[in-house]
Amino acid sequence: MGNTHIRRGFGLKDEIKDTLNQEFQSSLIDKIKASDSQYTDGNTRIKLAKEYGFCYGVDRSIDYAYQAVKKFPDKKIYLTGEIIHNPFVNKRLMDMGVRFLSGQYHKGESKEDIRIEDIVILPAFGVPVSFIEELKQIGCILVDTTCGSVLNVWKHVKRFSNDGYTALIHGKYYHEETIATASQTNVSEEGKYIVVRNFAETERVCDYIRDKGGKKAFLDYFRKAISPGFDPDQDLIKIGVANQTTMLANESLKVAEMVKEAMVDRYGANTIDDHFRSFDTICSATQERQDAIIELLDSGVDLTLVIGGYNSSNTNNLTNIAVRYGLAFHIEDASALLDDEHIRHKIPDSQEIETTTGWLPQGKLTIGITAGASTPDKKIEEVINRVLDLRKGEL
Ligand code: SF4
């Protein structure tokens, strides 16, 4: 049998190019980019972040998925879950006949339905090691679109485990990427991990390292975010810090610093290398989008719209930056702009979707626009057109 674990396309790039352009590209966005990322229509000025939208990992993932559909028109094609966190892209794949094994597009089929002749696409965030092994047992073809930046995190985490360090991952324990990353610690029998979401959770870990916490309370609190059999007395002696690729970059650095300080307090500065390691594994696309929104906000805007899936980690973090500067909303797409009074948007740092009244100021207005790494240009164009439409009275 040939290679069934494929990490590339099928040489069909040219054949799918027009479809991808048609579905995801935008001539308006191209025009705005060519005009120093600005566009003025009457009283409304649109400023687009210099870096926004589709990243290299998402581009590649969609490219491989579309090539797989083209290559195997008569086969059953499965996706383990959302390919990326954008509803439009996932729905397109579903319309093309791709079957989802989990998530909101799941229609009931499971791993047990997969046969040797089927195709399974693995998403940009990757999947847990054990799941890949199970799929390999079936013998089906795996089209693995795991992003290279995620593979880079896995490399560090595997090294931590092999060297006896517990991987402390700054991320969300329920996010697909972090679940897959945490599973990489299993490659070493003794491999351990703990996932911390924010400074407060990091502080809990630091307290325990400094011998200030109770074991039962610690295990209760982190029960969903630790490896099986985790023993904080043993498993916080040597720690390697890594992060989900899409976290807020400065927060991940701070998490690493906090843990290092706690380790120095407990074991002394002289032996710190025996107890602490750290790698910043924020991907360059995330970093660039975060830098670009700060530049955009610093340049002066009255209102910011951040476009992307509500479950997209990097989009949520762009919103977290924007709201610190002023009026900003995380919207999924143009349909969220209900009218010039009402906007449906996600509340930062919560799961709540809310409708807010009076979102669109009158008079001369500069609107900053950015989008998460899984948002197609087409969807950004629709938002801009909708905003301009709602502002028509301001011409
Ligand atoms: S956000 Fe970063 S890690 Fe995720 S797919 Fe894009 S480049 Fe890869």
Short mmCIF file of C-alpha atoms and ligand atoms in Angstrom, two decimals:
data_model
loop_
_atom_site.label_atom_id
_atom_site.label_comp_id
_atom_site.label_asym_id
_atom_site.label_seq_id
_atom_site.Cartn_x
_atom_site.Cartn_y
_atom_site.Cartn_z
CA MET A 1 0.00 0.00 0.00
CA GLY A 2 1.26 3.51 -0.83
CA ASN A 3 1.61 6.40 1.59
CA THR A 4 -1.78 7.04 3.17
CA HIS A 5 -0.74 9.98 5.36
CA ILE A 6 -0.46 12.89 2.94
CA ARG A 7 0.82 16.31 3.97
CA ARG A 8 0.60 18.05 0.61
CA GLY A 9 -1.78 18.82 -2.23
CA PHE A 10 -2.46 16.64 -5.25
CA GLY A 11 -0.96 18.87 -7.94
CA LEU A 12 -4.39 20.36 -8.68
CA LYS A 13 -3.68 23.93 -7.57
CA ASP A 14 -4.35 25.37 -11.01
CA GLU A 15 -7.63 23.49 -11.35
CA ILE A 16 -9.07 24.90 -8.10
CA LYS A 17 -7.56 28.38 -8.35
CA ASP A 18 -10.56 30.01 -10.03
CA THR A 19 -13.03 28.45 -7.59
CA LEU A 20 -11.02 29.63 -4.60
CA ASN A 21 -10.69 33.15 -6.04
CA GLN A 22 -14.38 33.30 -6.78
CA GLU A 23 -15.41 32.09 -3.34
CA PHE A 24 -12.91 33.87 -1.12
CA GLN A 25 -11.20 36.79 -2.89
CA SER A 26 -12.49 40.36 -3.23
CA SER A 27 -11.69 43.03 -5.78
CA LEU A 28 -12.77 45.75 -3.30
CA ILE A 29 -10.24 44.54 -0.73
CA ASP A 30 -7.54 44.43 -3.42
CA LYS A 31 -8.42 48.00 -4.31
CA ILE A 32 -8.28 49.15 -0.67
CA LYS A 33 -4.92 47.45 -0.15
CA ALA A 34 -3.56 49.20 -3.22
CA SER A 35 -4.67 52.55 -1.73
CA ASP A 36 -2.61 52.38 1.47
CA SER A 37 -5.34 50.22 3.06
CA GLN A 38 -7.82 53.11 3.12
CA TYR A 39 -11.09 53.84 1.39
CA THR A 40 -13.29 56.89 1.68
CA ASP A 41 -16.93 57.11 0.75
CA GLY A 42 -18.56 60.44 1.61
CA ASN A 43 -18.34 60.96 5.36
CA THR A 44 -17.07 57.44 5.99
CA ARG A 45 -13.45 56.45 5.99
CA ILE A 46 -12.51 52.79 6.13
CA LYS A 47 -9.08 51.85 7.41
CA LEU A 48 -8.06 48.24 6.93
CA ALA A 49 -5.33 46.72 9.14
CA LYS A 50 -2.10 46.08 7.22
CA GLU A 51 -2.24 42.39 8.16
CA TYR A 52 -5.61 40.73 8.52
CA GLY A 53 -7.60 37.72 7.36
CA PHE A 54 -6.38 34.43 5.88
CA CYS A 55 -2.97 33.29 7.16
CA TYR A 56 -0.58 30.92 5.41
CA GLY A 57 -1.84 27.95 7.45
CA VAL A 58 -5.49 28.56 6.58
CA ASP A 59 -4.68 29.17 2.91
CA ARG A 60 -2.85 25.87 2.77
CA SER A 61 -5.51 23.97 4.68
CA ILE A 62 -8.33 25.14 2.39
CA ASP A 63 -6.18 24.56 -0.68
CA TYR A 64 -5.53 20.91 0.29
CA ALA A 65 -9.18 20.31 1.20
CA TYR A 66 -10.43 21.67 -2.14
CA GLN A 67 -7.78 19.65 -3.98
CA ALA A 68 -8.89 16.51 -2.12
CA VAL A 69 -12.52 17.11 -3.16
CA LYS A 70 -11.38 17.57 -6.76
CA LYS A 71 -9.12 14.53 -6.68
CA PHE A 72 -11.67 12.13 -5.17
CA PRO A 73 -15.08 13.12 -6.58
CA ASP A 74 -16.60 9.66 -6.03
CA LYS A 75 -15.24 8.93 -2.57
CA LYS A 76 -16.58 9.70 0.87
CA ILE A 77 -14.58 12.57 2.31
CA TYR A 78 -14.64 13.28 6.04
CA LEU A 79 -13.36 16.17 8.12
CA THR A 80 -12.56 15.40 11.76
CA GLY A 81 -14.18 18.71 12.77
CA GLU A 82 -14.17 22.29 11.56
CA ILE A 83 -11.28 22.76 9.14
CA ILE A 84 -10.79 26.30 10.44
CA HIS A 85 -12.99 28.46 12.63
CA ASN A 86 -15.02 30.19 9.97
CA PRO A 87 -18.65 29.18 9.42
CA PHE A 88 -18.70 30.22 5.75
CA VAL A 89 -15.71 28.04 4.84
CA ASN A 90 -17.06 25.03 6.75
CA LYS A 91 -20.48 25.39 5.16
CA ARG A 92 -18.90 25.54 1.71
CA LEU A 93 -17.10 22.26 2.37
CA MET A 94 -20.32 20.72 3.66
CA ASP A 95 -22.11 21.87 0.47
CA MET A 96 -19.37 20.15 -1.52
CA GLY A 97 -20.27 16.88 0.19
CA VAL A 98 -17.62 16.77 2.92
CA ARG A 99 -18.91 14.99 6.04
CA PHE A 100 -18.06 16.29 9.52
CA LEU A 101 -17.20 13.87 12.32
CA SER A 102 -17.78 16.43 15.10
CA GLY A 103 -18.86 20.00 15.80
CA GLN A 104 -21.86 21.99 14.66
CA TYR A 105 -21.79 20.58 11.10
CA HIS A 106 -21.79 16.99 12.35
CA LYS A 107 -24.76 15.02 11.02
CA GLY A 108 -24.28 11.82 13.00
CA GLU A 109 -21.51 9.95 11.20
CA SER A 110 -18.67 8.74 13.37
CA LYS A 111 -15.26 7.14 13.15
CA GLU A 112 -16.95 3.72 12.95
CA ASP A 113 -18.42 4.69 9.56
CA ILE A 114 -15.02 5.31 7.97
CA ARG A 115 -13.80 2.63 5.55
CA ILE A 116 -10.41 1.94 4.05
CA GLU A 117 -11.43 3.51 0.73
CA ASP A 118 -12.49 6.82 2.35
CA ILE A 119 -10.61 10.09 2.71
CA VAL A 120 -10.21 11.94 6.01
CA ILE A 121 -9.05 15.56 6.10
CA LEU A 122 -7.26 16.69 9.26
CA PRO A 123 -7.75 20.40 10.05
CA ALA A 124 -5.22 23.22 10.36
CA PHE A 125 -5.15 22.90 14.18
CA GLY A 126 -4.23 19.20 14.01
CA VAL A 127 -5.85 16.29 15.87
CA PRO A 128 -4.75 14.21 18.87
CA VAL A 129 -2.08 11.57 18.31
CA SER A 130 -4.39 8.75 19.39
CA PHE A 131 -7.00 9.74 16.80
CA ILE A 132 -4.44 9.73 13.99
CA GLU A 133 -3.34 6.28 15.10
CA GLU A 134 -6.94 5.01 15.02
CA LEU A 135 -7.42 6.42 11.53
CA LYS A 136 -4.18 4.83 10.39
CA GLN A 137 -5.47 1.49 11.66
CA ILE A 138 -8.49 1.86 9.36
CA GLY A 139 -6.10 2.45 6.48
CA CYS A 140 -8.02 5.33 4.88
CA ILE A 141 -6.19 8.20 3.18
CA LEU A 142 -5.38 11.05 5.56
CA VAL A 143 -5.04 14.49 4.03
CA ASP A 144 -3.19 16.20 6.85
CA THR A 145 -3.46 19.99 6.70
CA THR A 146 -1.97 20.63 10.16
CA CYS A 147 -0.26 24.02 10.01
CA GLY A 148 3.54 24.06 10.17
CA SER A 149 3.38 26.50 13.09
CA VAL A 150 1.29 24.00 15.06
CA LEU A 151 3.82 21.27 14.22
CA ASN A 152 6.46 23.59 15.65
CA VAL A 153 4.62 23.74 19.00
CA TRP A 154 4.36 19.95 18.98
CA LYS A 155 8.11 19.65 18.44
CA HIS A 156 8.80 21.70 21.59
CA VAL A 157 6.18 19.94 23.66
CA LYS A 158 7.50 16.51 22.63
CA ARG A 159 11.00 17.60 23.59
CA PHE A 160 9.78 18.77 27.01
CA SER A 161 8.21 15.36 27.59
CA ASN A 162 11.23 13.42 26.41
CA ASP A 163 13.42 15.46 28.77
CA GLY A 164 11.09 14.95 31.75
CA TYR A 165 9.53 18.43 31.78
CA THR A 166 5.79 18.93 32.20
CA ALA A 167 4.39 20.96 29.32
CA LEU A 168 2.60 24.02 30.66
CA ILE A 169 0.51 25.26 27.74
CA HIS A 170 -0.92 28.76 27.71
CA GLY A 171 -4.16 28.17 25.83
CA LYS A 172 -7.74 26.97 26.12
CA TYR A 173 -7.96 23.36 27.25
CA TYR A 174 -11.02 22.79 25.03
CA HIS A 175 -9.57 24.26 21.84
CA GLU A 176 -8.79 21.70 19.11
CA GLU A 177 -5.22 22.90 18.73
CA THR A 178 -4.46 22.71 22.44
CA ILE A 179 -6.08 19.27 22.74
CA ALA A 180 -3.86 18.07 19.88
CA THR A 181 -0.79 19.76 21.36
CA ALA A 182 -1.40 18.30 24.82
CA SER A 183 -1.67 14.83 23.25
CA GLN A 184 1.88 15.15 22.00
CA THR A 185 3.08 14.66 25.59
CA ASN A 186 1.83 11.07 25.33
CA VAL A 187 4.71 10.21 23.04
CA SER A 188 6.72 9.87 26.23
CA GLU A 189 5.20 7.40 28.70
CA GLU A 190 5.72 9.79 31.57
CA GLY A 191 4.61 12.85 29.59
CA LYS A 192 2.53 15.37 31.54
CA TYR A 193 0.75 18.60 30.71
CA ILE A 194 -1.25 21.35 32.31
CA VAL A 195 -3.15 24.06 30.40
CA VAL A 196 -3.54 27.56 31.82
CA ARG A 197 -5.93 30.04 30.26
CA ASN A 198 -4.97 33.33 31.90
CA PHE A 199 -2.92 35.06 34.60
CA ALA A 200 -5.26 33.98 37.40
CA GLU A 201 -4.78 30.30 36.50
CA THR A 202 -1.04 30.83 36.09
CA GLU A 203 -1.00 32.39 39.56
CA ARG A 204 -2.62 29.24 40.98
CA VAL A 205 0.16 27.15 39.46
CA CYS A 206 2.78 29.60 40.76
CA ASP A 207 1.26 29.45 44.25
CA TYR A 208 1.51 25.68 44.22
CA ILE A 209 5.12 25.83 43.03
CA ARG A 210 5.83 28.21 45.94
CA ASP A 211 4.26 25.61 48.23
CA LYS A 212 1.24 27.76 49.00
CA GLY A 213 -1.65 25.75 47.58
CA GLY A 214 -3.74 22.75 48.63
CA LYS A 215 -3.46 19.67 46.42
CA LYS A 216 -7.13 18.73 46.35
CA ALA A 217 -8.27 22.24 45.47
CA PHE A 218 -5.60 22.40 42.77
CA LEU A 219 -6.62 19.11 41.18
CA ASP A 220 -10.31 20.01 41.40
CA TYR A 221 -9.74 23.32 39.69
CA PHE A 222 -7.57 22.00 36.86
CA ARG A 223 -9.33 18.62 36.43
CA LYS A 224 -10.17 19.30 32.77
CA ALA A 225 -6.82 20.86 31.97
CA ILE A 226 -4.27 18.28 33.16
CA SER A 227 -2.94 14.96 31.93
CA PRO A 228 -4.29 11.75 33.52
CA GLY A 229 -2.67 11.00 36.88
CA PHE A 230 -1.25 14.51 37.19
CA ASP A 231 0.40 14.98 40.57
CA PRO A 232 1.31 18.62 41.23
CA ASP A 233 3.86 17.55 43.87
CA GLN A 234 5.82 15.67 41.21
CA ASP A 235 4.73 17.27 37.97
CA LEU A 236 5.48 20.91 38.74
CA ILE A 237 9.15 20.36 39.54
CA LYS A 238 10.30 20.68 35.92
CA ILE A 239 8.19 22.82 33.58
CA GLY A 240 8.45 23.71 29.91
CA VAL A 241 6.18 26.55 28.77
CA ALA A 242 4.64 26.70 25.30
CA ASN A 243 1.46 28.27 24.01
CA GLN A 244 -1.46 27.85 21.68
CA THR A 245 -0.35 29.64 18.50
CA THR A 246 -3.17 32.18 18.58
CA MET A 247 -2.98 33.59 22.11
CA LEU A 248 -2.25 37.22 22.91
CA ALA A 249 1.50 37.39 22.44
CA ASN A 250 2.32 39.64 25.40
CA GLU A 251 0.12 37.54 27.71
CA SER A 252 1.96 34.35 26.74
CA LEU A 253 5.29 36.02 27.49
CA LYS A 254 3.99 37.17 30.86
CA VAL A 255 2.73 33.65 31.69
CA ALA A 256 6.21 32.29 31.02
CA GLU A 257 7.78 35.03 33.18
CA MET A 258 5.39 34.35 36.07
CA VAL A 259 6.21 30.63 36.05
CA LYS A 260 9.94 31.32 35.82
CA GLU A 261 9.79 33.68 38.82
CA ALA A 262 7.95 31.07 40.86
CA MET A 263 10.56 28.45 39.92
CA VAL A 264 13.39 30.83 40.93
CA ASP A 265 11.66 31.46 44.26
CA ARG A 266 11.31 27.73 44.87
CA TYR A 267 14.58 26.34 43.51
CA GLY A 268 16.91 29.36 43.25
CA ALA A 269 18.32 31.15 40.22
CA ASN A 270 21.40 28.94 39.96
CA THR A 271 19.52 25.79 39.05
CA ILE A 272 16.69 27.39 37.09
CA ASP A 273 17.67 25.64 33.84
CA ASP A 274 17.03 22.30 35.54
CA HIS A 275 13.48 23.37 36.35
CA PHE A 276 12.29 25.75 33.66
CA ARG A 277 12.26 26.06 29.89
CA SER A 278 10.17 28.24 27.63
CA PHE A 279 9.47 28.69 23.93
CA ASP A 280 7.29 31.41 22.51
CA THR A 281 5.15 29.45 20.06
CA ILE A 282 2.78 32.24 18.96
CA CYS A 283 2.72 31.89 15.17
CA SER A 284 4.01 34.72 13.02
CA ALA A 285 0.59 35.25 11.42
CA THR A 286 -1.01 35.83 14.84
CA GLN A 287 1.80 38.15 15.86
CA GLU A 288 1.53 40.17 12.64
CA ARG A 289 -2.25 40.56 12.96
CA GLN A 290 -1.91 41.68 16.58
CA ASP A 291 0.84 44.17 15.69
CA ALA A 292 -1.21 45.45 12.75
CA ILE A 293 -4.37 46.10 14.78
CA ILE A 294 -2.34 48.05 17.33
CA GLU A 295 -0.87 50.13 14.49
CA LEU A 296 -4.37 50.65 13.10
CA LEU A 297 -5.79 51.70 16.46
CA ASP A 298 -2.82 53.99 17.12
CA SER A 299 -3.48 55.71 13.79
CA GLY A 300 -6.88 56.83 15.10
CA VAL A 301 -10.26 55.23 14.46
CA ASP A 302 -13.69 55.99 15.91
CA LEU A 303 -14.96 52.44 15.78
CA THR A 304 -13.42 49.04 15.05
CA LEU A 305 -15.06 45.97 13.54
CA VAL A 306 -13.25 42.67 14.05
CA ILE A 307 -14.57 40.03 11.66
CA GLY A 308 -14.31 36.29 12.26
CA GLY A 309 -15.86 33.12 13.64
CA TYR A 310 -17.05 33.44 17.23
CA ASN A 311 -14.99 30.35 18.15
CA SER A 312 -11.86 31.68 16.44
CA SER A 313 -9.21 32.18 19.11
CA ASN A 314 -7.12 34.69 17.17
CA THR A 315 -10.21 36.76 16.26
CA ASN A 316 -11.23 36.87 19.92
CA ASN A 317 -7.78 38.10 20.84
CA LEU A 318 -7.85 40.82 18.18
CA THR A 319 -11.12 41.99 19.76
CA ASN A 320 -9.54 41.93 23.21
CA ILE A 321 -6.90 44.33 21.93
CA ALA A 322 -9.41 46.58 20.12
CA VAL A 323 -11.80 47.03 23.06
CA ARG A 324 -8.96 48.36 25.17
CA TYR A 325 -8.69 51.29 22.76
CA GLY A 326 -12.36 52.19 22.40
CA LEU A 327 -15.55 51.22 20.63
CA ALA A 328 -15.09 47.80 18.99
CA PHE A 329 -17.26 44.83 18.05
CA HIS A 330 -16.50 41.21 17.16
CA ILE A 331 -18.91 40.25 14.39
CA GLU A 332 -19.17 37.00 12.46
CA ASP A 333 -20.12 38.54 9.11
CA ALA A 334 -22.17 41.27 7.44
CA SER A 335 -25.45 39.80 8.67
CA ALA A 336 -24.46 40.93 12.18
CA LEU A 337 -24.98 44.55 11.11
CA LEU A 338 -28.73 44.34 11.55
CA ASP A 339 -29.37 48.01 10.75
CA ASP A 340 -27.81 51.37 11.56
CA GLU A 341 -29.06 51.03 15.14
CA HIS A 342 -28.46 47.39 16.00
CA ILE A 343 -25.39 45.14 15.83
CA ARG A 344 -25.15 41.47 16.85
CA HIS A 345 -21.72 40.69 18.25
CA LYS A 346 -19.79 38.54 20.67
CA ILE A 347 -18.98 39.92 24.09
CA PRO A 348 -15.20 39.74 24.65
CA ASP A 349 -14.03 37.01 27.04
CA SER A 350 -17.43 35.34 27.18
CA GLN A 351 -19.48 33.00 25.02
CA GLU A 352 -22.36 35.45 24.81
CA ILE A 353 -23.72 36.86 21.59
CA GLU A 354 -25.56 40.08 22.21
CA THR A 355 -27.41 42.75 20.24
CA THR A 356 -26.27 46.28 21.04
CA THR A 357 -28.20 49.42 20.15
CA GLY A 358 -26.68 52.64 18.85
CA TRP A 359 -23.47 51.11 17.53
CA LEU A 360 -22.96 53.32 14.49
CA PRO A 361 -22.10 56.95 15.29
CA GLN A 362 -23.36 59.67 12.98
CA GLY A 363 -21.33 62.34 11.23
CA LYS A 364 -17.80 62.00 9.97
CA LEU A 365 -16.53 58.58 10.92
CA THR A 366 -13.36 56.52 10.60
CA ILE A 367 -13.97 52.79 10.91
CA GLY A 368 -11.09 50.39 11.51
CA ILE A 369 -11.50 46.92 10.04
CA THR A 370 -9.58 43.76 10.74
CA ALA A 371 -10.31 40.06 10.52
CA GLY A 372 -9.10 36.86 12.10
CA ALA A 373 -6.81 34.41 10.30
CA SER A 374 -9.72 32.29 9.09
CA THR A 375 -11.82 35.07 7.54
CA PRO A 376 -11.96 35.26 3.72
CA ASP A 377 -11.59 38.64 1.97
CA LYS A 378 -15.04 38.10 0.49
CA LYS A 379 -16.60 38.24 3.97
CA ILE A 380 -14.67 41.42 4.78
CA GLU A 381 -15.89 43.00 1.56
CA GLU A 382 -19.48 42.18 2.50
CA VAL A 383 -19.05 43.90 5.87
CA ILE A 384 -17.56 47.02 4.27
CA ASN A 385 -20.34 47.17 1.70
CA ARG A 386 -22.94 46.76 4.41
CA VAL A 387 -21.40 49.52 6.54
CA LEU A 388 -21.22 51.88 3.57
CA ASP A 389 -24.79 51.05 2.74
CA LEU A 390 -25.94 51.81 6.29
CA ARG A 391 -24.00 55.07 6.17
CA LYS A 392 -25.54 56.18 2.88
CA GLY A 393 -27.52 58.90 4.67
CA GLU A 394 -24.17 60.34 5.79
CA LEU A 395 -22.94 61.05 2.27
S1 SF4 B 1 -3.24 31.08 12.86
FE1 SF4 B 1 -1.07 30.52 12.83
S2 SF4 B 1 -1.01 28.38 13.54
FE2 SF4 B 1 -3.14 28.83 12.98
S3 SF4 B 1 -3.27 28.15 10.87
FE3 SF4 B 1 -2.75 30.33 10.81
S4 SF4 B 1 -0.51 30.38 10.66
FE4 SF4 B 1 -1.11 28.33 11.32
#
